[in-house]
Short mmCIF file of C-alpha atoms in Angstrom, two decimals:
data_model
loop_
_atom_site.label_atom_id
_atom_site.label_comp_id
_atom_site.label_asym_id
_atom_site.label_seq_id
_atom_site.Cartn_x
_atom_site.Cartn_y
_atom_site.Cartn_z
CA MET C 1 0.01 0.00 0.01
CA LYS C 2 1.65 3.22 -1.24
CA THR C 3 -1.00 5.92 -1.18
CA ILE C 4 -3.92 6.58 1.22
CA LEU C 5 -6.61 9.26 0.81
CA TYR C 6 -8.52 10.44 3.84
CA ALA C 7 -11.57 12.66 3.32
CA THR C 8 -13.04 14.76 6.13
CA ASP C 9 -15.91 17.18 6.78
CA TYR C 10 -14.14 18.37 9.96
CA SER C 11 -16.77 16.71 12.11
CA GLN C 12 -15.96 14.86 15.33
CA ASN C 13 -17.20 11.70 13.62
CA SER C 14 -14.23 11.77 11.23
CA VAL C 15 -11.53 12.01 13.92
CA ALA C 16 -11.19 8.26 14.46
CA ALA C 17 -10.82 7.80 10.68
CA LEU C 18 -8.01 10.37 10.60
CA ARG C 19 -6.14 8.60 13.36
CA LEU C 20 -6.48 5.23 11.67
CA ALA C 21 -5.45 6.64 8.29
CA HIS C 22 -2.36 8.18 9.92
CA LEU C 23 -1.57 4.92 11.74
CA MET C 24 -1.81 2.90 8.52
CA THR C 25 0.33 5.48 6.74
CA LYS C 26 3.08 4.84 9.28
CA LYS C 27 2.63 1.06 9.20
CA PHE C 28 2.99 0.95 5.40
CA ASN C 29 5.39 3.92 5.07
CA ALA C 30 2.79 5.31 2.66
CA LYS C 31 1.87 8.73 1.42
CA LEU C 32 -1.23 10.28 3.00
CA PHE C 33 -3.53 12.81 1.37
CA VAL C 34 -5.85 14.63 3.71
CA MET C 35 -8.78 16.03 1.70
CA HIS C 36 -11.80 18.29 2.11
CA VAL C 37 -14.43 18.99 -0.57
CA PHE C 38 -16.55 22.15 -0.37
CA ASP C 39 -19.28 23.56 -2.59
CA ILE C 40 -20.10 27.11 -3.60
CA PRO C 41 -23.62 27.32 -5.00
CA VAL C 42 -23.49 28.81 -8.54
CA THR C 43 -26.28 31.06 -9.74
CA LEU C 44 -27.95 30.69 -13.10
CA SER C 45 -25.81 33.53 -14.42
CA THR C 46 -22.22 33.07 -15.50
CA VAL C 47 -19.54 32.72 -12.81
CA SER C 48 -18.67 36.18 -11.53
CA ILE C 49 -15.35 37.64 -10.44
CA SER C 50 -16.65 37.67 -6.88
CA HIS C 51 -17.38 33.94 -7.09
CA ILE C 52 -13.81 33.27 -8.24
CA LYS C 53 -12.42 35.36 -5.40
CA LYS C 54 -14.62 33.57 -2.93
CA GLU C 55 -13.47 30.17 -4.22
CA LYS C 56 -9.84 31.17 -3.88
CA ARG C 57 -10.39 32.50 -0.36
CA LEU C 58 -12.16 29.27 0.65
CA MET C 59 -9.32 27.18 -0.82
CA ILE C 60 -6.83 28.99 1.36
CA GLU C 61 -9.02 28.87 4.45
CA ASN C 62 -9.78 25.12 4.10
CA HIS C 63 -6.13 24.33 3.46
CA SER C 64 -5.27 26.03 6.76
CA LYS C 65 -8.23 24.37 8.47
CA LEU C 66 -7.03 20.92 7.39
CA LYS C 67 -3.64 21.50 8.95
CA LYS C 68 -5.25 22.79 12.12
CA PHE C 69 -7.57 19.71 12.19
CA CYS C 70 -4.56 17.37 11.92
CA THR C 71 -2.67 19.24 14.66
CA GLU C 72 -5.68 19.14 16.98
CA HIS C 73 -6.27 15.42 16.63
CA LEU C 74 -2.77 14.02 15.81
CA GLY C 75 -0.69 16.44 17.85
CA ASP C 76 2.61 17.23 16.25
CA THR C 77 3.14 13.63 15.09
CA TRP C 78 2.01 14.44 11.52
CA GLU C 79 4.50 17.18 10.94
CA GLY C 80 7.51 16.13 8.92
CA GLY C 81 5.61 13.04 7.76
CA ASN C 82 4.54 12.20 4.23
CA ILE C 83 1.23 14.08 4.45
CA ASN C 84 -0.27 16.26 1.74
CA PHE C 85 -3.37 18.47 1.91
CA LEU C 86 -6.04 18.69 -0.77
CA VAL C 87 -8.92 21.11 -1.03
CA GLU C 88 -11.38 20.76 -3.87
CA GLU C 89 -14.59 22.53 -4.90
CA ASP C 90 -17.27 20.21 -6.18
CA VAL C 91 -21.06 20.03 -5.91
CA SER C 92 -20.68 16.35 -5.11
CA VAL C 93 -18.42 15.21 -2.22
CA VAL C 94 -18.41 11.72 -3.64
CA GLN C 95 -17.44 12.85 -7.15
CA GLY C 96 -14.70 15.06 -5.79
CA VAL C 97 -13.16 12.25 -3.73
CA LEU C 98 -13.50 9.68 -6.57
CA GLU C 99 -11.90 11.91 -9.15
CA LYS C 100 -8.96 12.65 -6.88
CA ALA C 101 -8.60 9.00 -5.88
CA THR C 102 -8.48 7.99 -9.55
CA LYS C 103 -5.99 10.74 -10.52
CA LEU C 104 -3.66 9.89 -7.60
CA GLU C 105 -4.07 6.13 -8.04
CA VAL C 106 -4.69 5.71 -4.35
CA ASP C 107 -4.78 2.23 -2.77
CA LEU C 108 -7.17 3.07 0.05
CA ILE C 109 -9.82 5.68 0.80
CA VAL C 110 -10.51 6.32 4.50
CA VAL C 111 -13.71 8.05 5.73
CA GLY C 112 -15.62 8.40 8.95
CA THR C 113 -19.33 7.71 9.38
CA LYS C 114 -22.27 10.02 10.02
CA GLY C 115 -20.63 13.42 9.67
CA THR C 116 -22.51 16.32 11.12
CA SER C 117 -21.38 19.24 9.00
CA THR C 118 -23.58 21.02 6.43
CA ILE C 119 -22.29 18.68 3.77
CA LYS C 120 -25.58 16.89 3.28
CA GLU C 121 -24.12 13.80 1.61
CA PHE C 122 -22.33 12.78 4.79
CA LEU C 123 -25.34 13.09 7.08
CA MET C 124 -26.88 9.66 6.60
CA GLY C 125 -23.94 7.75 5.24
CA SER C 126 -25.02 8.04 1.61
CA ALA C 127 -21.60 9.31 0.59
CA THR C 128 -20.00 6.29 2.20
CA THR C 129 -22.39 3.96 0.42
CA ALA C 130 -21.58 5.58 -2.94
CA LEU C 131 -17.82 5.41 -2.30
CA ILE C 132 -18.01 1.73 -1.50
CA LYS C 133 -19.91 0.99 -4.73
CA LYS C 134 -17.94 3.27 -7.05
CA ALA C 135 -14.38 3.64 -5.70
CA PRO C 136 -11.49 2.35 -7.85
CA CYS C 137 -9.80 1.04 -4.73
CA ALA C 138 -10.52 -0.27 -1.23
CA VAL C 139 -12.62 1.88 1.09
CA LEU C 140 -12.14 1.88 4.84
CA VAL C 141 -15.13 3.19 6.87
CA VAL C 142 -14.32 4.10 10.47
CA PRO C 143 -17.03 4.67 13.09
CA ALA C 144 -16.62 7.69 15.31
CA MET C 145 -16.22 5.74 18.58
CA SER C 146 -13.84 3.06 17.36
CA SER C 147 -10.31 2.71 18.76
CA PRO C 148 -8.56 0.64 16.10
CA GLU C 149 -4.98 0.79 17.33
CA ASN C 150 -4.80 -3.00 17.58
CA PHE C 151 -6.66 -5.20 15.04
CA LYS C 152 -6.59 -8.49 16.90
CA THR C 153 -9.26 -10.17 14.81
CA MET C 154 -10.25 -9.31 11.24
CA VAL C 155 -13.42 -10.94 9.86
CA TYR C 156 -13.81 -11.48 6.11
CA ALA C 157 -17.35 -12.27 4.94
CA THR C 158 -17.25 -14.53 1.91
CA ASP C 159 -19.66 -15.97 -0.65
CA PHE C 160 -17.04 -18.36 -2.07
CA GLU C 161 -16.23 -16.13 -5.04
CA GLN C 162 -12.92 -16.44 -6.95
CA ALA C 163 -12.42 -12.69 -6.46
CA ASP C 164 -12.57 -13.25 -2.69
CA ILE C 165 -9.14 -14.79 -2.90
CA PHE C 166 -7.66 -11.57 -4.32
CA ALA C 167 -9.45 -9.50 -1.68
CA ILE C 168 -8.29 -11.81 1.16
CA ASN C 169 -4.75 -11.55 -0.18
CA ARG C 170 -5.02 -7.75 0.13
CA LEU C 171 -6.42 -8.12 3.64
CA VAL C 172 -3.47 -10.34 4.56
CA GLU C 173 -1.12 -7.52 3.66
CA ILE C 174 -2.86 -5.37 6.31
CA ALA C 175 -3.14 -8.20 8.81
CA LYS C 176 0.62 -8.84 8.70
CA LYS C 177 1.25 -5.19 9.71
CA PHE C 178 -0.94 -5.62 12.79
CA ASN C 179 -0.22 -9.30 13.48
CA SER C 180 -3.93 -9.96 13.24
CA LYS C 181 -5.94 -13.18 13.04
CA ILE C 182 -8.28 -13.41 10.04
CA SER C 183 -11.58 -15.23 10.47
CA ILE C 184 -13.21 -16.09 7.14
CA VAL C 185 -16.92 -16.59 7.62
CA HIS C 186 -19.84 -17.48 5.36
CA ILE C 187 -23.50 -16.99 6.44
CA SER C 188 -25.44 -19.95 5.06
CA THR C 189 -29.26 -19.73 4.83
CA SER C 190 -31.75 -22.61 4.77
CA ARG C 191 -32.23 -21.95 1.03
CA GLU C 192 -28.57 -22.51 0.29
CA TYR C 193 -27.29 -25.84 -0.89
CA ALA C 194 -24.23 -27.63 0.55
CA GLY C 195 -22.63 -24.64 2.25
CA ASP C 196 -20.27 -26.89 4.27
CA GLN C 197 -18.98 -28.53 1.08
CA GLN C 198 -18.50 -25.14 -0.55
CA MET C 199 -16.56 -23.96 2.50
CA GLU C 200 -14.18 -26.89 2.30
CA TRP C 201 -13.63 -26.29 -1.38
CA PHE C 202 -13.00 -22.61 -0.80
CA LYS C 203 -10.67 -23.24 2.12
CA GLU C 204 -8.55 -25.64 0.05
CA MET C 205 -8.40 -23.26 -2.90
CA LEU C 206 -7.52 -20.30 -0.68
CA ASN C 207 -4.74 -22.14 1.13
CA GLN C 208 -3.16 -22.95 -2.23
CA LYS C 209 -2.98 -19.23 -3.23
CA VAL C 210 -2.73 -17.27 -0.02
CA THR C 211 -0.07 -17.83 2.61
CA TYR C 212 -0.86 -16.74 6.10
CA ASP C 213 -0.76 -18.96 9.17
CA LYS C 214 -3.32 -16.96 11.23
CA MET C 215 -6.46 -17.75 9.20
CA GLU C 216 -9.48 -19.67 10.39
CA PHE C 217 -12.81 -20.57 8.77
CA ASP C 218 -16.39 -20.52 10.08
CA LEU C 219 -19.79 -21.43 8.58
CA ILE C 220 -22.80 -19.82 10.23
CA LEU C 221 -26.37 -20.90 9.70
CA ASP C 222 -28.80 -18.00 9.79
CA ASP C 223 -31.63 -16.90 7.47
CA ASP C 224 -31.02 -13.26 8.46
CA ILE C 225 -27.63 -12.46 6.91
CA PHE C 226 -27.32 -9.05 8.53
CA GLU C 227 -28.19 -10.21 12.07
CA GLY C 228 -26.19 -13.45 11.70
CA LEU C 229 -23.07 -11.53 10.75
CA ASN C 230 -23.58 -9.02 13.55
CA ARG C 231 -23.87 -11.80 16.10
CA TYR C 232 -20.70 -13.45 14.72
CA LEU C 233 -18.78 -10.16 14.94
CA GLU C 234 -19.79 -9.72 18.56
CA LYS C 235 -19.03 -13.32 19.44
CA SER C 236 -15.59 -13.32 17.78
CA ASN C 237 -14.73 -9.88 19.27
CA ALA C 238 -13.95 -8.67 15.81
CA SER C 239 -12.04 -5.40 15.39
CA LEU C 240 -12.44 -5.14 11.60
CA LEU C 241 -14.99 -6.41 9.04
CA ALA C 242 -13.88 -6.94 5.42
CA MET C 243 -15.83 -7.87 2.34
CA LEU C 244 -15.89 -7.68 -1.45
CA GLU C 245 -17.98 -5.16 -3.38
CA ARG C 246 -18.98 -6.36 -6.86
CA LYS C 247 -21.93 -5.97 -9.19
CA ASP C 248 -23.11 -9.53 -9.51
CA ASN C 249 -24.73 -11.90 -7.00
CA SER C 250 -22.00 -12.14 -4.39
CA PHE C 251 -22.28 -12.09 -0.63
CA SER C 252 -21.69 -8.36 -0.55
CA GLN C 253 -24.58 -7.81 -2.94
CA LYS C 254 -26.91 -9.90 -0.78
CA PHE C 255 -25.69 -8.13 2.32
CA LEU C 256 -24.99 -4.68 0.96
CA GLN C 257 -28.33 -3.94 -0.67
CA THR C 258 -29.18 -0.25 -0.53
CA ASP C 259 -31.14 -0.46 2.75
CA MET C 260 -28.65 -2.92 4.22
CA ILE C 261 -25.54 -0.90 3.48
CA ASN C 262 -27.12 2.26 4.92
CA LYS C 263 -28.01 0.30 8.05
CA MET C 264 -24.47 -1.08 8.24
CA VAL C 265 -22.75 2.27 7.70
CA SER C 266 -24.92 3.98 10.33
CA GLY C 267 -24.87 1.15 12.88
CA ILE C 268 -21.46 -0.51 12.64
CA THR C 269 -19.18 -0.14 15.69
CA ILE C 270 -15.94 -1.42 14.14
CA PRO C 271 -14.11 -0.36 10.98
CA LEU C 272 -15.39 -1.81 7.71
CA ILE C 273 -13.12 -2.28 4.72
CA SER C 274 -14.63 -3.01 1.31
CA PHE C 275 -12.52 -4.21 -1.57
CA ASN C 276 -13.91 -3.21 -4.96
CA ILE C 277 -13.42 -5.92 -7.51
CA GLY C 278 -12.31 -3.35 -10.08
CA GLY C 279 -9.38 -2.34 -7.87
CA LEU C 280 -8.00 -5.83 -7.15
#
């Protein structure tokens, strides 16, 4: 992992995400971009000189505000590090972040949940949902109250997809930095056929292609995927949830339907990392 992009709305809910982004930057000796996207409403008339002056002023003000935000919540530990500050004007927070992530070829986008600023897209987690579905790289969502300094147990939710192997391989790179255990779990419903046989097949295939001695496998029977996974996370004392985002009928699609992902983003108490199949 070489480049990390952290996006903030300056809210208290994004502080934990900043700290984790900074921690991962140090773990991987990566470059960190700290970003804020703002919007100046444009009238129906052409852009005026006053608008341009206001944009320039807000660029300068937000650049200074980002540095102050980092100093307030990281202390002086960020100074002298490989941290860059980005301020962009865009009517869409999501679009602004995605464009910059693509241009910079970042490996990971880090955001907090349920921001409370006037940036409407962050209020109910809709920006996070869109980032997970559209990002060209992995997205790490960090709840406001999480303290992720030590990832003892990472849980990867699988639907036995070939692409899961690539995502788990990426997760292993992170797990090694934290000396974490990875629990690979599948939630099997009563409508599913031979989930135990599929798990054995997947386990054998994964062990052939991914080398990590701190992996374990679990098969959970539950017709409510969301509740079944939540119970498993609590029982296993998980400190990170990981899954694959793709367009076809994978576990993440069954679990991360529009209403489900909003529920997850707003209710999760541990960091969630989503690997987009296009970025693997």
